[in-house]
């Protein structure tokens, strides 16, 4: 893509003021804007105000902190002085996950620290780095050219990490403000360091809680032998959810699983992939093997097939344990769903499997704890071409077209609201980011490339017709 004059100027200003943008990011990351319950909501509000100030400083107009009763604040801002040009809605989030175990952080979670070209700290990549990539791109244009190639709206959410639980209400209330021709959602990861990606498919999720009870109260394990152990029964029931070949052992679960199109399979097979690197990036111990349906490639398993994880297991902690048969045990199961599946129906099938004919007549209760739908789009057409070109211009490398094994709740509500508007999912994270875990970090070189890409993207989208 040949950069025209205004793009060149914006890129030049970006390079000249990288320290400024980095400092703004560091300042934002010092605020522990944890949206989870039991953390102070004032910090999320303080974060919203800081993001609002960063937008104003960049030249964005009509900046406001938008509240929805019972929710954490969103930040809105726009710049709408290009009549006749299309409008892009830029989404990111300013809340973060809890820091996890303090002793596991090599530098404190909320004291952003640079090491080996990466900025370590909670929120550096997820998602304050993503937010700042857009702010810096817009700010660079406005500073040197006093204009943007197209109209821009920012919406920066404050409760993405707790499942965007008020997003539907928020969009309902502020529907008129959100009108746009394209949506750029910045919260996904690149294929690798230096290798940009556009995400066109996300898995959904269904959580199921299951409890096995066999006794009214704990019993001296001198009675073990004839008396069933609810903990072992629960473990066996969980183990029985997998077949020896790695598929899930839940009748009917695969009935509606869509087969990826030939185009999608070709896209997946085109991606460079090293199993050894994948294992290393995932933190698997040496010698640990992959599991799942071996007839599908690693990426197909992760992006296009359902999978189950035990995310909580409770019976009795080590502390306080004694020689007793524990009366009950429970687990929280997390099923990732894929296109074709209905998350609630899948959850009901798991509940049915778990509660039908309980072993030894124990009492089994199971219920769906919550669902979020999968999302997919056909990443073809001029907006995706523009995004691929912009990422190539910023990174100097062809864009990987990827699925994601995870779930992002905010995509579908935006897609529904702006029906027909292309949803472009890009991000600043990479396989070493450790988002949500301790020692989250942002690759600063890729961050600059993402900012450059965003400058190119504004220019490329501006050339497309309005919807
Ligand atoms: Zn995020």
Short mmCIF file of C-alpha atoms and ligand atoms in Angstrom, two decimals:
data_model
loop_
_atom_site.label_atom_id
_atom_site.label_comp_id
_atom_site.label_asym_id
_atom_site.label_seq_id
_atom_site.Cartn_x
_atom_site.Cartn_y
_atom_site.Cartn_z
CA UNK A 1 0.00 0.00 0.00
CA UNK A 2 1.57 3.28 -1.07
CA UNK A 3 1.26 5.65 1.85
CA UNK A 4 -0.17 8.95 0.71
CA UNK A 5 0.89 12.27 2.21
CA UNK A 6 -1.34 12.36 5.27
CA UNK A 7 -0.55 8.75 6.14
CA UNK A 8 3.18 9.44 5.86
CA UNK A 9 2.86 12.47 8.11
CA UNK A 10 0.86 10.54 10.71
CA UNK A 11 3.42 7.72 10.68
CA UNK A 12 6.19 10.27 11.13
CA UNK A 13 4.45 11.85 14.10
CA UNK A 14 3.82 8.43 15.63
CA UNK A 15 7.53 7.60 15.44
CA UNK A 16 8.49 10.98 16.87
CA UNK A 17 6.20 10.57 19.88
CA UNK A 18 6.50 6.89 20.73
CA UNK A 19 7.76 7.76 24.21
CA UNK A 20 4.66 9.84 24.83
CA UNK A 21 2.32 7.00 23.85
CA UNK A 22 4.30 4.50 25.88
CA UNK A 23 4.15 6.75 28.93
CA UNK A 24 0.38 7.12 28.50
CA UNK A 25 0.07 3.33 28.35
CA UNK A 26 2.25 2.90 31.45
CA UNK A 27 0.13 5.45 33.34
CA UNK A 28 -3.08 3.62 32.37
CA UNK A 29 -1.59 0.28 33.43
CA UNK A 30 -0.75 1.64 36.88
CA UNK A 31 -4.47 1.81 37.61
CA UNK A 32 -5.74 -1.55 38.95
CA UNK A 33 -9.03 -1.38 37.02
CA UNK A 34 -10.14 -4.87 38.03
CA UNK A 35 -13.80 -5.34 37.17
CA UNK A 36 -14.30 -8.56 39.16
CA UNK A 37 -16.50 -8.40 42.25
CA UNK A 38 -14.71 -7.74 45.55
CA UNK A 39 -12.22 -5.37 43.91
CA UNK A 40 -12.77 -1.61 44.36
CA UNK A 41 -15.02 -0.26 41.58
CA UNK A 42 -13.55 3.24 42.13
CA UNK A 43 -10.43 2.04 40.33
CA UNK A 44 -12.43 1.12 37.23
CA UNK A 45 -14.00 4.57 37.34
CA UNK A 46 -10.57 6.18 37.75
CA UNK A 47 -9.39 4.15 34.77
CA UNK A 48 -12.37 5.32 32.70
CA UNK A 49 -11.50 8.92 33.52
CA UNK A 50 -7.85 8.37 32.57
CA UNK A 51 -8.85 6.78 29.25
CA UNK A 52 -11.23 9.70 28.63
CA UNK A 53 -8.36 12.12 29.25
CA UNK A 54 -6.08 10.19 26.86
CA UNK A 55 -8.79 10.44 24.18
CA UNK A 56 -9.20 14.19 24.75
CA UNK A 57 -5.44 14.70 24.65
CA UNK A 58 -5.37 12.85 21.31
CA UNK A 59 -7.93 15.29 19.89
CA UNK A 60 -11.00 13.06 20.11
CA UNK A 61 -14.21 15.02 20.72
CA UNK A 62 -17.43 14.55 22.71
CA UNK A 63 -15.56 12.35 25.14
CA UNK A 64 -17.74 11.12 27.99
CA UNK A 65 -17.75 8.45 30.62
CA UNK A 66 -21.00 6.58 30.06
CA UNK A 67 -22.64 4.82 32.96
CA UNK A 68 -25.21 2.10 33.07
CA UNK A 69 -26.79 1.42 36.47
CA UNK A 70 -25.07 -1.47 38.22
CA UNK A 71 -22.25 -1.64 35.67
CA UNK A 72 -18.71 -0.36 35.33
CA UNK A 73 -18.26 2.79 33.21
CA UNK A 74 -17.66 2.83 29.46
CA UNK A 75 -15.80 5.61 27.68
CA UNK A 76 -17.14 7.12 24.48
CA UNK A 77 -15.57 9.66 22.15
CA UNK A 78 -15.82 10.57 18.48
CA UNK A 79 -14.46 12.67 15.67
CA UNK A 80 -17.05 13.17 12.94
CA UNK A 81 -15.85 15.87 10.57
CA UNK A 82 -15.70 13.87 7.34
CA UNK A 83 -19.21 14.06 5.89
CA UNK A 84 -19.53 11.59 3.05
CA UNK A 85 -16.76 9.36 4.39
CA UNK A 86 -17.54 6.13 6.24
CA UNK A 87 -17.49 5.80 10.04
CA UNK A 88 -15.49 3.23 11.96
CA UNK A 89 -16.37 2.16 15.50
CA UNK A 90 -13.26 1.24 17.49
CA UNK A 91 -13.86 -1.07 20.44
CA UNK A 92 -11.50 -1.94 23.29
CA UNK A 93 -11.77 -2.43 27.05
CA UNK A 94 -10.05 -0.70 29.95
CA UNK A 95 -10.89 -3.15 32.74
CA UNK A 96 -8.45 -5.93 33.62
CA UNK A 97 -8.36 -9.37 35.21
CA UNK A 98 -7.31 -9.74 38.86
CA UNK A 99 -3.51 -10.00 39.13
CA UNK A 100 -3.44 -13.58 40.43
CA UNK A 101 -0.61 -14.69 42.73
CA UNK A 102 1.60 -11.72 43.62
CA UNK A 103 4.64 -13.93 44.29
CA UNK A 104 4.54 -15.26 40.71
CA UNK A 105 5.01 -11.81 39.17
CA UNK A 106 8.65 -10.98 38.36
CA UNK A 107 7.72 -7.29 38.69
CA UNK A 108 4.55 -6.04 40.40
CA UNK A 109 1.37 -6.39 38.33
CA UNK A 110 0.52 -2.70 38.48
CA UNK A 111 4.03 -1.31 38.11
CA UNK A 112 4.59 -1.68 34.36
CA UNK A 113 8.20 -2.73 33.79
CA UNK A 114 10.17 -3.12 30.57
CA UNK A 115 12.34 -6.22 30.06
CA UNK A 116 13.81 -7.53 26.79
CA UNK A 117 11.55 -5.48 24.55
CA UNK A 118 8.37 -6.37 26.40
CA UNK A 119 6.30 -4.30 28.81
CA UNK A 120 5.20 -6.44 31.77
CA UNK A 121 2.11 -5.63 33.79
CA UNK A 122 -1.60 -6.40 34.06
CA UNK A 123 -3.48 -4.87 31.14
CA UNK A 124 -0.41 -4.00 29.07
CA UNK A 125 -1.67 -6.22 26.24
CA UNK A 126 -5.21 -7.08 27.39
CA UNK A 127 -6.40 -4.55 26.54
CA UNK A 128 -4.91 -1.18 27.37
CA UNK A 129 -2.19 -1.71 24.75
CA UNK A 130 -4.95 -2.44 22.23
CA UNK A 131 -6.88 0.67 23.23
CA UNK A 132 -3.76 2.83 23.02
CA UNK A 133 -2.90 1.51 19.53
CA UNK A 134 -6.09 3.20 18.30
CA UNK A 135 -5.67 6.32 20.41
CA UNK A 136 -2.11 6.80 19.13
CA UNK A 137 -3.14 6.30 15.50
CA UNK A 138 -5.97 8.83 15.75
CA UNK A 139 -3.82 11.22 17.81
CA UNK A 140 -1.01 11.12 15.24
CA UNK A 141 -3.36 12.05 12.38
CA UNK A 142 -5.03 14.83 14.31
CA UNK A 143 -1.78 16.36 15.49
CA UNK A 144 -0.08 16.66 12.10
CA UNK A 145 -2.99 16.83 9.67
CA UNK A 146 -5.72 18.26 11.95
CA UNK A 147 -8.01 15.77 10.25
CA UNK A 148 -8.74 12.06 9.89
CA UNK A 149 -9.37 10.17 6.64
CA UNK A 150 -12.74 8.99 7.99
CA UNK A 151 -15.13 9.43 10.90
CA UNK A 152 -14.22 7.64 14.10
CA UNK A 153 -16.08 6.55 17.23
CA UNK A 154 -14.45 5.01 20.28
CA UNK A 155 -16.21 2.74 22.71
CA UNK A 156 -14.00 1.51 25.54
CA UNK A 157 -15.76 -0.95 27.83
CA UNK A 158 -15.23 -1.32 31.58
CA UNK A 159 -16.45 -4.86 32.21
CA UNK A 160 -15.23 -7.09 29.40
CA UNK A 161 -13.32 -9.32 31.80
CA UNK A 162 -16.51 -10.21 33.66
CA UNK A 163 -18.31 -11.21 30.49
CA UNK A 164 -19.61 -7.85 29.20
CA UNK A 165 -22.68 -8.58 31.26
CA UNK A 166 -24.37 -5.21 30.70
CA UNK A 167 -23.36 -4.78 27.08
CA UNK A 168 -26.81 -5.60 25.69
CA UNK A 169 -28.40 -3.02 27.99
CA UNK A 170 -25.68 -0.51 27.18
CA UNK A 171 -26.08 -0.93 23.43
CA UNK A 172 -29.84 -0.66 23.79
CA UNK A 173 -29.51 2.63 25.68
CA UNK A 174 -26.82 4.15 23.45
CA UNK A 175 -27.83 2.54 20.17
CA UNK A 176 -27.93 5.86 18.28
CA UNK A 177 -24.36 6.74 19.26
CA UNK A 178 -23.00 3.44 17.92
CA UNK A 179 -24.04 3.74 14.26
CA UNK A 180 -21.05 2.91 12.04
CA UNK A 181 -20.04 1.31 8.75
CA UNK A 182 -17.27 -0.89 10.16
CA UNK A 183 -16.38 -2.19 13.61
CA UNK A 184 -12.79 -2.77 14.61
CA UNK A 185 -12.60 -4.81 17.80
CA UNK A 186 -9.16 -4.88 19.31
CA UNK A 187 -8.77 -7.65 21.86
CA UNK A 188 -7.44 -10.70 20.03
CA UNK A 189 -3.91 -11.92 19.51
CA UNK A 190 -1.54 -12.09 16.60
CA UNK A 191 -0.43 -15.41 15.17
CA UNK A 192 3.09 -14.95 16.46
CA UNK A 193 5.48 -12.17 17.37
CA UNK A 194 5.82 -10.16 14.15
CA UNK A 195 3.05 -12.13 12.41
CA UNK A 196 -0.26 -10.21 12.39
CA UNK A 197 -3.62 -11.94 12.45
CA UNK A 198 -7.28 -11.24 11.78
CA UNK A 199 -9.67 -13.42 13.79
CA UNK A 200 -12.80 -14.57 11.94
CA UNK A 201 -14.14 -17.22 14.32
CA UNK A 202 -14.47 -17.62 18.09
CA UNK A 203 -15.68 -20.60 20.07
CA UNK A 204 -18.59 -20.18 22.46
CA UNK A 205 -18.84 -21.47 25.99
CA UNK A 206 -21.21 -23.35 28.27
CA UNK A 207 -20.47 -23.92 31.94
CA UNK A 208 -22.04 -26.83 33.76
CA UNK A 209 -21.84 -27.34 37.53
CA UNK A 210 -22.13 -30.90 38.80
CA UNK A 211 -22.34 -32.19 42.37
CA UNK A 212 -22.22 -35.77 43.60
CA UNK A 213 -23.54 -36.52 47.10
CA UNK A 214 -23.54 -39.93 48.73
CA UNK A 215 -23.69 -39.29 52.49
CA UNK A 216 -25.54 -36.97 54.86
CA UNK A 217 -22.22 -36.05 56.49
CA UNK A 218 -18.55 -37.08 56.32
CA UNK A 219 -17.96 -40.64 57.54
CA UNK A 220 -14.93 -42.21 59.24
CA UNK A 221 -13.09 -44.00 56.44
CA UNK A 222 -12.95 -47.10 58.58
CA UNK A 223 -16.25 -47.72 56.78
CA UNK A 224 -14.57 -47.57 53.36
CA UNK A 225 -14.93 -50.72 51.34
CA UNK A 226 -18.71 -51.01 51.30
CA UNK A 227 -19.53 -47.28 51.41
CA UNK A 228 -19.09 -45.47 48.05
CA UNK A 229 -16.72 -42.49 47.84
CA UNK A 230 -18.49 -39.52 46.14
CA UNK A 231 -15.14 -37.98 45.19
CA UNK A 232 -14.05 -41.04 43.20
CA UNK A 233 -17.48 -41.29 41.64
CA UNK A 234 -17.31 -37.67 40.48
CA UNK A 235 -13.81 -38.22 39.07
CA UNK A 236 -14.99 -41.32 37.21
CA UNK A 237 -18.00 -39.46 35.83
CA UNK A 238 -15.75 -36.68 34.57
CA UNK A 239 -13.35 -39.20 33.04
CA UNK A 240 -16.31 -40.84 31.30
CA UNK A 241 -17.02 -37.58 29.44
CA UNK A 242 -14.08 -38.44 27.15
CA UNK A 243 -13.77 -41.37 24.79
CA UNK A 244 -10.43 -43.17 24.44
CA UNK A 245 -10.06 -41.58 20.98
CA UNK A 246 -10.22 -38.09 22.50
CA UNK A 247 -13.77 -37.20 21.41
CA UNK A 248 -16.34 -36.12 24.00
CA UNK A 249 -18.50 -38.98 25.22
CA UNK A 250 -21.81 -37.11 25.34
CA UNK A 251 -24.62 -38.56 23.20
CA UNK A 252 -25.85 -36.07 20.59
CA UNK A 253 -23.18 -33.47 21.31
CA UNK A 254 -21.67 -33.59 17.82
CA UNK A 255 -24.99 -33.79 15.98
CA UNK A 256 -24.98 -30.14 14.94
CA UNK A 257 -21.26 -29.41 14.86
CA UNK A 258 -20.64 -27.70 11.52
CA UNK A 259 -17.87 -28.96 9.29
CA UNK A 260 -15.54 -26.12 8.37
CA UNK A 261 -15.87 -25.02 4.76
CA UNK A 262 -13.20 -26.03 2.25
CA UNK A 263 -12.13 -22.38 2.22
CA UNK A 264 -11.70 -22.34 5.99
CA UNK A 265 -9.76 -25.60 5.99
CA UNK A 266 -7.50 -24.23 3.29
CA UNK A 267 -6.93 -21.12 5.41
CA UNK A 268 -6.03 -23.24 8.44
CA UNK A 269 -3.72 -25.54 6.48
CA UNK A 270 -1.89 -22.57 5.00
CA UNK A 271 -0.71 -21.40 8.43
CA UNK A 272 2.82 -22.27 9.48
CA UNK A 273 2.64 -24.50 12.54
CA UNK A 274 5.22 -26.15 14.75
CA UNK A 275 3.80 -28.57 17.29
CA UNK A 276 6.91 -28.16 19.43
CA UNK A 277 6.54 -24.37 19.48
CA UNK A 278 2.84 -24.65 20.25
CA UNK A 279 3.59 -26.88 23.24
CA UNK A 280 6.31 -24.56 24.46
CA UNK A 281 4.16 -21.43 24.03
CA UNK A 282 1.39 -23.23 25.93
CA UNK A 283 3.73 -23.98 28.83
CA UNK A 284 3.39 -27.78 28.49
CA UNK A 285 6.06 -29.75 30.35
CA UNK A 286 8.62 -31.62 28.23
CA UNK A 287 7.26 -35.04 27.30
CA UNK A 288 3.59 -34.11 27.74
CA UNK A 289 1.65 -35.11 24.61
CA UNK A 290 -1.29 -33.39 22.90
CA UNK A 291 -4.74 -34.88 23.35
CA UNK A 292 -8.10 -34.63 21.61
CA UNK A 293 -9.37 -35.98 18.32
CA UNK A 294 -6.21 -36.99 16.52
CA UNK A 295 -7.93 -37.12 13.12
CA UNK A 296 -8.13 -33.31 13.30
CA UNK A 297 -5.10 -31.06 13.19
CA UNK A 298 -4.11 -29.17 16.31
CA UNK A 299 -5.61 -25.89 15.04
CA UNK A 300 -8.81 -27.61 13.84
CA UNK A 301 -9.22 -29.15 17.29
CA UNK A 302 -8.74 -25.79 18.96
CA UNK A 303 -10.84 -23.63 16.62
CA UNK A 304 -13.47 -25.88 15.04
CA UNK A 305 -14.20 -28.70 17.52
CA UNK A 306 -15.92 -28.66 20.92
CA UNK A 307 -13.72 -29.35 23.95
CA UNK A 308 -14.21 -29.73 27.67
CA UNK A 309 -12.16 -28.43 30.60
CA UNK A 310 -12.62 -28.93 34.34
CA UNK A 311 -12.17 -25.40 35.66
CA UNK A 312 -12.95 -26.09 39.33
CA UNK A 313 -12.99 -29.19 41.49
CA UNK A 314 -13.95 -29.16 45.16
CA UNK A 315 -14.16 -31.77 47.86
CA UNK A 316 -11.86 -31.05 50.80
CA UNK A 317 -8.60 -29.05 50.90
CA UNK A 318 -5.39 -30.69 52.18
CA UNK A 319 -5.59 -28.42 55.18
CA UNK A 320 -8.14 -29.99 57.49
CA UNK A 321 -8.24 -33.30 55.64
CA UNK A 322 -8.58 -36.45 57.73
CA UNK A 323 -9.41 -40.11 57.24
CA UNK A 324 -12.99 -39.59 56.19
CA UNK A 325 -15.20 -40.43 53.27
CA UNK A 326 -16.22 -36.95 52.13
CA UNK A 327 -19.98 -36.66 51.75
CA UNK A 328 -20.03 -34.69 48.48
CA UNK A 329 -17.83 -33.37 45.69
CA UNK A 330 -18.48 -30.89 42.93
CA UNK A 331 -16.93 -29.68 39.72
CA UNK A 332 -17.42 -26.86 37.25
CA UNK A 333 -17.11 -27.97 33.64
CA UNK A 334 -16.42 -25.56 30.81
CA UNK A 335 -17.47 -26.66 27.34
CA UNK A 336 -16.19 -24.70 24.34
CA UNK A 337 -18.79 -24.75 21.58
CA UNK A 338 -18.37 -24.24 17.84
CA UNK A 339 -20.51 -23.09 14.90
CA UNK A 340 -23.65 -25.17 14.50
CA UNK A 341 -23.96 -25.94 18.22
CA UNK A 342 -26.50 -24.39 20.55
CA UNK A 343 -24.69 -23.79 23.83
CA UNK A 344 -27.74 -24.37 26.05
CA UNK A 345 -28.70 -27.52 24.20
CA UNK A 346 -25.13 -28.79 24.51
CA UNK A 347 -25.24 -28.01 28.23
CA UNK A 348 -28.52 -29.91 28.59
CA UNK A 349 -26.95 -32.95 26.90
CA UNK A 350 -24.08 -32.90 29.40
CA UNK A 351 -26.52 -32.50 32.30
CA UNK A 352 -28.53 -35.44 30.97
CA UNK A 353 -25.45 -37.62 30.61
CA UNK A 354 -24.30 -36.79 34.15
CA UNK A 355 -27.66 -37.25 35.86
CA UNK A 356 -28.87 -40.38 34.05
CA UNK A 357 -28.38 -43.56 36.12
CA UNK A 358 -25.99 -42.20 38.77
CA UNK A 359 -23.39 -44.83 39.78
CA UNK A 360 -24.31 -46.68 43.01
CA UNK A 361 -27.44 -44.57 43.30
CA UNK A 362 -25.64 -41.44 44.54
CA UNK A 363 -27.43 -38.13 44.23
CA UNK A 364 -26.17 -36.18 41.21
CA UNK A 365 -27.28 -32.64 40.54
CA UNK A 366 -26.10 -30.75 37.49
CA UNK A 367 -27.09 -27.42 36.02
CA UNK A 368 -26.02 -24.95 33.37
CA UNK A 369 -24.20 -22.05 34.95
CA UNK A 370 -24.07 -19.76 31.92
CA UNK A 371 -23.46 -19.63 28.18
CA UNK A 372 -21.90 -17.32 25.61
CA UNK A 373 -22.42 -17.98 21.90
CA UNK A 374 -19.72 -18.70 19.32
CA UNK A 375 -19.18 -16.20 16.54
CA UNK A 376 -18.03 -16.50 12.97
CA UNK A 377 -17.84 -14.30 9.90
CA UNK A 378 -16.81 -14.71 6.30
CA UNK A 379 -13.62 -12.65 6.22
CA UNK A 380 -13.89 -11.73 2.55
CA UNK A 381 -14.77 -8.44 0.91
CA UNK A 382 -13.26 -4.97 0.73
CA UNK A 383 -13.15 -4.21 4.49
CA UNK A 384 -11.18 -7.39 5.23
CA UNK A 385 -8.97 -6.72 2.20
CA UNK A 386 -8.32 -3.26 3.64
CA UNK A 387 -7.48 -4.73 7.04
CA UNK A 388 -5.13 -7.34 5.55
CA UNK A 389 -3.38 -4.65 3.53
CA UNK A 390 -3.06 -2.36 6.55
CA UNK A 391 -1.58 -5.10 8.74
CA UNK A 392 0.83 -6.05 5.99
CA UNK A 393 1.88 -2.42 5.67
CA UNK A 394 2.42 -2.15 9.43
CA UNK A 395 4.08 -5.52 10.06
CA UNK A 396 5.73 -6.19 6.70
CA UNK A 397 4.22 -9.67 6.69
CA UNK A 398 1.11 -11.33 5.25
CA UNK A 399 -1.82 -11.48 7.67
CA UNK A 400 -2.71 -14.86 9.17
CA UNK A 401 -6.45 -15.54 9.02
CA UNK A 402 -7.18 -17.30 12.29
CA UNK A 403 -9.87 -18.74 14.49
CA UNK A 404 -9.62 -18.56 18.26
CA UNK A 405 -10.27 -21.29 20.78
CA UNK A 406 -11.50 -18.77 23.31
CA UNK A 407 -14.75 -16.86 23.62
CA UNK A 408 -15.37 -13.12 23.42
CA UNK A 409 -18.84 -12.11 24.47
CA UNK A 410 -18.86 -8.61 23.05
CA UNK A 411 -18.53 -9.47 19.36
CA UNK A 412 -22.01 -10.87 18.70
CA UNK A 413 -23.91 -7.97 20.36
CA UNK A 414 -22.03 -5.47 18.18
CA UNK A 415 -22.52 -7.64 15.10
CA UNK A 416 -26.26 -7.81 15.87
CA UNK A 417 -26.56 -4.08 16.51
CA UNK A 418 -24.72 -3.03 13.35
CA UNK A 419 -26.08 -5.82 11.22
CA UNK A 420 -24.05 -6.17 8.05
CA UNK A 421 -21.15 -4.00 9.23
CA UNK A 422 -17.90 -5.95 8.82
CA UNK A 423 -16.39 -6.90 12.22
CA UNK A 424 -12.62 -6.70 12.06
CA UNK A 425 -10.96 -8.44 15.01
CA UNK A 426 -7.32 -7.56 15.52
CA UNK A 427 -5.08 -7.18 18.54
CA UNK A 428 -1.70 -6.60 20.10
CA UNK A 429 -1.22 -9.83 22.06
CA UNK A 430 0.99 -12.72 20.91
CA UNK A 431 1.55 -16.33 22.05
CA UNK A 432 3.90 -15.14 24.83
CA UNK A 433 1.55 -12.52 26.26
CA UNK A 434 0.10 -14.65 29.08
CA UNK A 435 -3.08 -12.59 29.17
CA UNK A 436 -5.11 -13.30 32.34
CA UNK A 437 -2.09 -15.03 33.89
CA UNK A 438 0.82 -13.70 35.94
CA UNK A 439 3.53 -11.80 34.05
CA UNK A 440 1.22 -10.58 31.30
CA UNK A 441 3.27 -8.64 28.78
CA UNK A 442 3.12 -6.65 25.57
CA UNK A 443 5.73 -6.96 22.81
CA UNK A 444 6.61 -3.30 22.29
CA UNK A 445 7.89 -3.81 18.74
CA UNK A 446 4.60 -5.42 17.71
CA UNK A 447 2.68 -2.73 19.53
CA UNK A 448 4.31 -0.07 17.35
CA UNK A 449 3.57 -2.20 14.28
CA UNK A 450 -0.07 -2.44 15.36
CA UNK A 451 -0.22 1.36 15.75
CA UNK A 452 1.28 1.80 12.27
CA UNK A 453 -1.22 -0.72 10.90
CA UNK A 454 -4.07 1.22 12.47
CA UNK A 455 -2.91 4.41 10.74
CA UNK A 456 -2.94 2.52 7.43
CA UNK A 457 -6.30 0.95 8.28
CA UNK A 458 -8.01 4.33 8.75
CA UNK A 459 -6.75 5.39 5.34
CA UNK A 460 -7.79 2.13 3.66
CA UNK A 461 -11.28 2.01 5.19
CA UNK A 462 -11.82 5.66 4.22
CA UNK A 463 -11.66 4.61 0.57
CA UNK A 464 -14.59 2.22 0.93
CA UNK A 465 -18.21 3.23 0.40
CA UNK A 466 -20.56 3.85 3.31
CA UNK A 467 -23.04 1.08 3.96
ZN1 LIG B 1 -9.38 -8.54 26.69
#
